[in-house]
């Protein structure tokens, strides 16, 4: 079945460091890919999405490019801030049945030190 | 803008008890979802509904019931709470296929 793998469970950085969180997916065709961010005590918030090969999604300084060849949608940010500390989820829109279901990765906890 | 509200925010139950969690949205979204969030296990789909009175089982539906009597509301029932169970239940809504979700802030469940 469709699946999403986030390589890093936890990432620790200092302010102004470059961030990469790796996301790889397994699915047929061209599923929509999403990134969500979750702050403590809140539900996940939509960051951005992409639906086609080579399409770039971006928001709040974060970006990711849909890569069909490597089945990846890695999240990047050039210079992180302490306020970016949160849990980040990569998700895939399930194609089968066209129901709107999203399949989430296990999440990556980002901790940014001042 | 719209809002999605989950009640209660915190729920403490006893082993074997039937517990009901509620979710309301005013986005006029067709599709609603219940996910369970456990530490280290990500978000797992319990039930979803693509329209009023529709119910679809997710990967984690055993031990749960759901109800969608109105388009704006979606409730989840834990049929028999398990001792020492601790999790966050997240409700979400969307316009449908390939649309992003809007999540509520969650109900935190503790069973003693």
mmCIF file with all atom_site columns, N, CA and C in Angstrom, chain A residues 101-102, chain B residues 31-36 44-50 54-68 74-79 89-93 101:
data_model
loop_
_atom_site.group_PDB
_atom_site.id
_atom_site.type_symbol
_atom_site.label_atom_id
_atom_site.label_alt_id
_atom_site.label_comp_id
_atom_site.label_asym_id
_atom_site.label_entity_id
_atom_site.label_seq_id
_atom_site.pdbx_PDB_ins_code
_atom_site.Cartn_x
_atom_site.Cartn_y
_atom_site.Cartn_z
_atom_site.occupancy
_atom_site.B_iso_or_equiv
_atom_site.pdbx_formal_charge
_atom_site.auth_seq_id
_atom_site.auth_comp_id
_atom_site.auth_asym_id
_atom_site.auth_atom_id
_atom_site.pdbx_PDB_model_num
ATOM 1   N N  . UNK A 1 101 ? -8.237  10.847 1.650  1.00 0.00 ? 101 UNK A N  1
ATOM 2   C CA . UNK A 1 101 ? -7.422  10.364 2.757  1.00 0.00 ? 101 UNK A CA 1
ATOM 3   C C  . UNK A 1 101 ? -5.975  10.795 2.588  1.00 0.00 ? 101 UNK A C  1
ATOM 4   N N  . UNK A 1 102 ? -5.380  11.209 3.693  1.00 0.00 ? 102 UNK A N  1
ATOM 5   C CA . UNK A 1 102 ? -3.952  11.500 3.705  1.00 0.00 ? 102 UNK A CA 1
ATOM 6   C C  . UNK A 1 102 ? -3.235  10.441 4.536  1.00 0.00 ? 102 UNK A C  1
ATOM 7   N N  . UNK B 2 31  ? -15.825 16.423 3.795  1.00 0.00 ? 31  UNK B N  1
ATOM 8   C CA . UNK B 2 31  ? -15.148 15.262 4.365  1.00 0.00 ? 31  UNK B CA 1
ATOM 9   C C  . UNK B 2 31  ? -14.568 15.582 5.737  1.00 0.00 ? 31  UNK B C  1
ATOM 10  N N  . UNK B 2 32  ? -14.766 14.673 6.650  1.00 0.00 ? 32  UNK B N  1
ATOM 11  C CA . UNK B 2 32  ? -14.222 14.812 8.003  1.00 0.00 ? 32  UNK B CA 1
ATOM 12  C C  . UNK B 2 32  ? -13.508 13.523 8.406  1.00 0.00 ? 32  UNK B C  1
ATOM 13  N N  . UNK B 2 33  ? -12.544 13.668 9.319  1.00 0.00 ? 33  UNK B N  1
ATOM 14  C CA . UNK B 2 33  ? -11.661 12.563 9.674  1.00 0.00 ? 33  UNK B CA 1
ATOM 15  C C  . UNK B 2 33  ? -11.405 12.554 11.180 1.00 0.00 ? 33  UNK B C  1
ATOM 16  N N  . UNK B 2 34  ? -11.162 11.353 11.697 1.00 0.00 ? 34  UNK B N  1
ATOM 17  C CA . UNK B 2 34  ? -10.635 11.198 13.049 1.00 0.00 ? 34  UNK B CA 1
ATOM 18  C C  . UNK B 2 34  ? -9.310  10.441 12.963 1.00 0.00 ? 34  UNK B C  1
ATOM 19  N N  . UNK B 2 35  ? -8.282  11.052 13.556 1.00 0.00 ? 35  UNK B N  1
ATOM 20  C CA . UNK B 2 35  ? -6.963  10.433 13.635 1.00 0.00 ? 35  UNK B CA 1
ATOM 21  C C  . UNK B 2 35  ? -6.585  10.262 15.109 1.00 0.00 ? 35  UNK B C  1
ATOM 22  N N  . UNK B 2 36  ? -5.795  9.251  15.366 1.00 0.00 ? 36  UNK B N  1
ATOM 23  C CA . UNK B 2 36  ? -5.217  9.052  16.691 1.00 0.00 ? 36  UNK B CA 1
ATOM 24  C C  . UNK B 2 36  ? -3.729  9.331  16.592 1.00 0.00 ? 36  UNK B C  1
ATOM 25  N N  . UNK B 2 44  ? -2.660  8.110  12.854 1.00 0.00 ? 44  UNK B N  1
ATOM 26  C CA . UNK B 2 44  ? -3.290  6.926  12.274 1.00 0.00 ? 44  UNK B CA 1
ATOM 27  C C  . UNK B 2 44  ? -4.791  7.156  12.142 1.00 0.00 ? 44  UNK B C  1
ATOM 28  N N  . UNK B 2 45  ? -5.324  6.837  10.975 1.00 0.00 ? 45  UNK B N  1
ATOM 29  C CA . UNK B 2 45  ? -6.706  7.118  10.653 1.00 0.00 ? 45  UNK B CA 1
ATOM 30  C C  . UNK B 2 45  ? -7.641  6.118  11.320 1.00 0.00 ? 45  UNK B C  1
ATOM 31  N N  . UNK B 2 46  ? -8.636  6.629  12.031 1.00 0.00 ? 46  UNK B N  1
ATOM 32  C CA . UNK B 2 46  ? -9.599  5.773  12.721 1.00 0.00 ? 46  UNK B CA 1
ATOM 33  C C  . UNK B 2 46  ? -10.863 5.627  11.874 1.00 0.00 ? 46  UNK B C  1
ATOM 34  N N  . UNK B 2 47  ? -11.507 6.744  11.579 1.00 0.00 ? 47  UNK B N  1
ATOM 35  C CA . UNK B 2 47  ? -12.709 6.776  10.765 1.00 0.00 ? 47  UNK B CA 1
ATOM 36  C C  . UNK B 2 47  ? -12.689 8.030  9.919  1.00 0.00 ? 47  UNK B C  1
ATOM 37  N N  . UNK B 2 48  ? -13.383 8.002  8.792  1.00 0.00 ? 48  UNK B N  1
ATOM 38  C CA . UNK B 2 48  ? -13.631 9.209  8.041  1.00 0.00 ? 48  UNK B CA 1
ATOM 39  C C  . UNK B 2 48  ? -15.013 9.148  7.406  1.00 0.00 ? 48  UNK B C  1
ATOM 40  N N  . UNK B 2 49  ? -15.453 10.322 6.949  1.00 0.00 ? 49  UNK B N  1
ATOM 41  C CA . UNK B 2 49  ? -16.814 10.427 6.403  1.00 0.00 ? 49  UNK B CA 1
ATOM 42  C C  . UNK B 2 49  ? -16.788 11.412 5.245  1.00 0.00 ? 49  UNK B C  1
ATOM 43  N N  . UNK B 2 50  ? -17.269 11.001 4.091  1.00 0.00 ? 50  UNK B N  1
ATOM 44  C CA . UNK B 2 50  ? -17.186 11.872 2.915  1.00 0.00 ? 50  UNK B CA 1
ATOM 45  C C  . UNK B 2 50  ? -18.435 12.728 2.738  1.00 0.00 ? 50  UNK B C  1
ATOM 46  N N  . UNK B 2 54  ? -22.437 9.272  6.064  1.00 0.00 ? 54  UNK B N  1
ATOM 47  C CA . UNK B 2 54  ? -21.493 8.308  5.525  1.00 0.00 ? 54  UNK B CA 1
ATOM 48  C C  . UNK B 2 54  ? -20.417 8.013  6.561  1.00 0.00 ? 54  UNK B C  1
ATOM 49  N N  . UNK B 2 55  ? -20.000 6.743  6.656  1.00 0.00 ? 55  UNK B N  1
ATOM 50  C CA . UNK B 2 55  ? -18.919 6.364  7.545  1.00 0.00 ? 55  UNK B CA 1
ATOM 51  C C  . UNK B 2 55  ? -18.004 5.378  6.821  1.00 0.00 ? 55  UNK B C  1
ATOM 52  N N  . UNK B 2 56  ? -16.692 5.605  6.933  1.00 0.00 ? 56  UNK B N  1
ATOM 53  C CA . UNK B 2 56  ? -15.701 4.720  6.326  1.00 0.00 ? 56  UNK B CA 1
ATOM 54  C C  . UNK B 2 56  ? -14.664 4.373  7.388  1.00 0.00 ? 56  UNK B C  1
ATOM 55  N N  . UNK B 2 57  ? -14.298 3.096  7.480  1.00 0.00 ? 57  UNK B N  1
ATOM 56  C CA . UNK B 2 57  ? -13.304 2.681  8.459  1.00 0.00 ? 57  UNK B CA 1
ATOM 57  C C  . UNK B 2 57  ? -11.906 2.994  7.972  1.00 0.00 ? 57  UNK B C  1
ATOM 58  N N  . UNK B 2 58  ? -11.077 3.445  8.910  1.00 0.00 ? 58  UNK B N  1
ATOM 59  C CA . UNK B 2 58  ? -9.665  3.620  8.637  1.00 0.00 ? 58  UNK B CA 1
ATOM 60  C C  . UNK B 2 58  ? -8.889  2.410  9.100  1.00 0.00 ? 58  UNK B C  1
ATOM 61  N N  . UNK B 2 59  ? -7.582  2.583  9.272  1.00 0.00 ? 59  UNK B N  1
ATOM 62  C CA . UNK B 2 59  ? -6.722  1.458  9.646  1.00 0.00 ? 59  UNK B CA 1
ATOM 63  C C  . UNK B 2 59  ? -6.869  1.051  11.110 1.00 0.00 ? 59  UNK B C  1
ATOM 64  N N  . UNK B 2 60  ? -7.440  1.945  11.930 1.00 0.00 ? 60  UNK B N  1
ATOM 65  C CA . UNK B 2 60  ? -7.441  1.719  13.384 1.00 0.00 ? 60  UNK B CA 1
ATOM 66  C C  . UNK B 2 60  ? -8.863  1.728  13.947 1.00 0.00 ? 60  UNK B C  1
ATOM 67  N N  . UNK B 2 61  ? -9.838  1.250  13.192 1.00 0.00 ? 61  UNK B N  1
ATOM 68  C CA . UNK B 2 61  ? -11.235 1.426  13.590 1.00 0.00 ? 61  UNK B CA 1
ATOM 69  C C  . UNK B 2 61  ? -11.693 0.483  14.702 1.00 0.00 ? 61  UNK B C  1
ATOM 70  N N  . UNK B 2 62  ? -10.981 -0.611 14.922 1.00 0.00 ? 62  UNK B N  1
ATOM 71  C CA . UNK B 2 62  ? -11.430 -1.558 15.948 1.00 0.00 ? 62  UNK B CA 1
ATOM 72  C C  . UNK B 2 62  ? -11.403 -0.909 17.319 1.00 0.00 ? 62  UNK B C  1
ATOM 73  N N  . UNK B 2 63  ? -12.521 -1.012 18.031 1.00 0.00 ? 63  UNK B N  1
ATOM 74  C CA . UNK B 2 63  ? -12.628 -0.409 19.353 1.00 0.00 ? 63  UNK B CA 1
ATOM 75  C C  . UNK B 2 63  ? -13.254 0.973  19.328 1.00 0.00 ? 63  UNK B C  1
ATOM 76  N N  . UNK B 2 64  ? -13.662 1.408  18.131 1.00 0.00 ? 64  UNK B N  1
ATOM 77  C CA . UNK B 2 64  ? -14.245 2.742  17.979 1.00 0.00 ? 64  UNK B CA 1
ATOM 78  C C  . UNK B 2 64  ? -15.522 2.670  17.141 1.00 0.00 ? 64  UNK B C  1
ATOM 79  N N  . UNK B 2 65  ? -16.430 3.612  17.398 1.00 0.00 ? 65  UNK B N  1
ATOM 80  C CA . UNK B 2 65  ? -17.578 3.862  16.545 1.00 0.00 ? 65  UNK B CA 1
ATOM 81  C C  . UNK B 2 65  ? -17.564 5.335  16.181 1.00 0.00 ? 65  UNK B C  1
ATOM 82  N N  . UNK B 2 66  ? -18.243 5.679  15.110 1.00 0.00 ? 66  UNK B N  1
ATOM 83  C CA . UNK B 2 66  ? -18.311 7.083  14.712 1.00 0.00 ? 66  UNK B CA 1
ATOM 84  C C  . UNK B 2 66  ? -19.725 7.401  14.248 1.00 0.00 ? 66  UNK B C  1
ATOM 85  N N  . UNK B 2 67  ? -20.018 8.710  14.196 1.00 0.00 ? 67  UNK B N  1
ATOM 86  C CA . UNK B 2 67  ? -21.346 9.145  13.780 1.00 0.00 ? 67  UNK B CA 1
ATOM 87  C C  . UNK B 2 67  ? -21.247 10.486 13.070 1.00 0.00 ? 67  UNK B C  1
ATOM 88  N N  . UNK B 2 68  ? -21.928 10.608 11.907 1.00 0.00 ? 68  UNK B N  1
ATOM 89  C CA . UNK B 2 68  ? -21.944 11.870 11.163 1.00 0.00 ? 68  UNK B CA 1
ATOM 90  C C  . UNK B 2 68  ? -23.401 12.184 10.820 1.00 0.00 ? 68  UNK B C  1
ATOM 91  N N  . UNK B 2 74  ? -18.964 15.585 13.552 1.00 0.00 ? 74  UNK B N  1
ATOM 92  C CA . UNK B 2 74  ? -18.475 14.211 13.414 1.00 0.00 ? 74  UNK B CA 1
ATOM 93  C C  . UNK B 2 74  ? -18.027 13.781 14.802 1.00 0.00 ? 74  UNK B C  1
ATOM 94  N N  . UNK B 2 75  ? -18.662 12.753 15.347 1.00 0.00 ? 75  UNK B N  1
ATOM 95  C CA . UNK B 2 75  ? -18.303 12.324 16.690 1.00 0.00 ? 75  UNK B CA 1
ATOM 96  C C  . UNK B 2 75  ? -17.638 10.951 16.647 1.00 0.00 ? 75  UNK B C  1
ATOM 97  N N  . UNK B 2 76  ? -16.821 10.703 17.652 1.00 0.00 ? 76  UNK B N  1
ATOM 98  C CA . UNK B 2 76  ? -16.090 9.440  17.772 1.00 0.00 ? 76  UNK B CA 1
ATOM 99  C C  . UNK B 2 76  ? -16.355 8.869  19.151 1.00 0.00 ? 76  UNK B C  1
ATOM 100 N N  . UNK B 2 77  ? -16.659 7.571  19.211 1.00 0.00 ? 77  UNK B N  1
ATOM 101 C CA . UNK B 2 77  ? -16.883 6.909  20.490 1.00 0.00 ? 77  UNK B CA 1
ATOM 102 C C  . UNK B 2 77  ? -15.840 5.823  20.697 1.00 0.00 ? 77  UNK B C  1
ATOM 103 N N  . UNK B 2 78  ? -15.177 5.893  21.849 1.00 0.00 ? 78  UNK B N  1
ATOM 104 C CA . UNK B 2 78  ? -14.326 4.800  22.294 1.00 0.00 ? 78  UNK B CA 1
ATOM 105 C C  . UNK B 2 78  ? -15.243 3.812  22.993 1.00 0.00 ? 78  UNK B C  1
ATOM 106 N N  . UNK B 2 79  ? -15.408 2.620  22.437 1.00 0.00 ? 79  UNK B N  1
ATOM 107 C CA . UNK B 2 79  ? -16.464 1.728  22.925 1.00 0.00 ? 79  UNK B CA 1
ATOM 108 C C  . UNK B 2 79  ? -16.148 1.126  24.293 1.00 0.00 ? 79  UNK B C  1
ATOM 109 N N  . UNK B 2 89  ? -6.513  12.584 20.201 1.00 0.00 ? 89  UNK B N  1
ATOM 110 C CA . UNK B 2 89  ? -7.405  12.321 19.083 1.00 0.00 ? 89  UNK B CA 1
ATOM 111 C C  . UNK B 2 89  ? -7.610  13.630 18.326 1.00 0.00 ? 89  UNK B C  1
ATOM 112 N N  . UNK B 2 90  ? -7.313  13.576 17.036 1.00 0.00 ? 90  UNK B N  1
ATOM 113 C CA . UNK B 2 90  ? -7.383  14.766 16.191 1.00 0.00 ? 90  UNK B CA 1
ATOM 114 C C  . UNK B 2 90  ? -8.493  14.620 15.164 1.00 0.00 ? 90  UNK B C  1
ATOM 115 N N  . UNK B 2 91  ? -9.321  15.638 15.082 1.00 0.00 ? 91  UNK B N  1
ATOM 116 C CA . UNK B 2 91  ? -10.361 15.716 14.068 1.00 0.00 ? 91  UNK B CA 1
ATOM 117 C C  . UNK B 2 91  ? -9.887  16.660 12.965 1.00 0.00 ? 91  UNK B C  1
ATOM 118 N N  . UNK B 2 92  ? -10.242 16.374 11.734 1.00 0.00 ? 92  UNK B N  1
ATOM 119 C CA . UNK B 2 92  ? -9.868  17.233 10.624 1.00 0.00 ? 92  UNK B CA 1
ATOM 120 C C  . UNK B 2 92  ? -11.006 17.271 9.618  1.00 0.00 ? 92  UNK B C  1
ATOM 121 N N  . UNK B 2 93  ? -11.012 18.311 8.789  1.00 0.00 ? 93  UNK B N  1
ATOM 122 C CA . UNK B 2 93  ? -11.982 18.376 7.702  1.00 0.00 ? 93  UNK B CA 1
ATOM 123 C C  . UNK B 2 93  ? -11.277 18.857 6.439  1.00 0.00 ? 93  UNK B C  1
ATOM 124 N N  . UNK B 2 101 ? -6.013  19.413 4.777  1.00 0.00 ? 101 UNK B N  1
ATOM 125 C CA . UNK B 2 101 ? -6.861  19.282 5.946  1.00 0.00 ? 101 UNK B CA 1
ATOM 126 C C  . UNK B 2 101 ? -6.750  20.527 6.817  1.00 0.00 ? 101 UNK B C  1
#
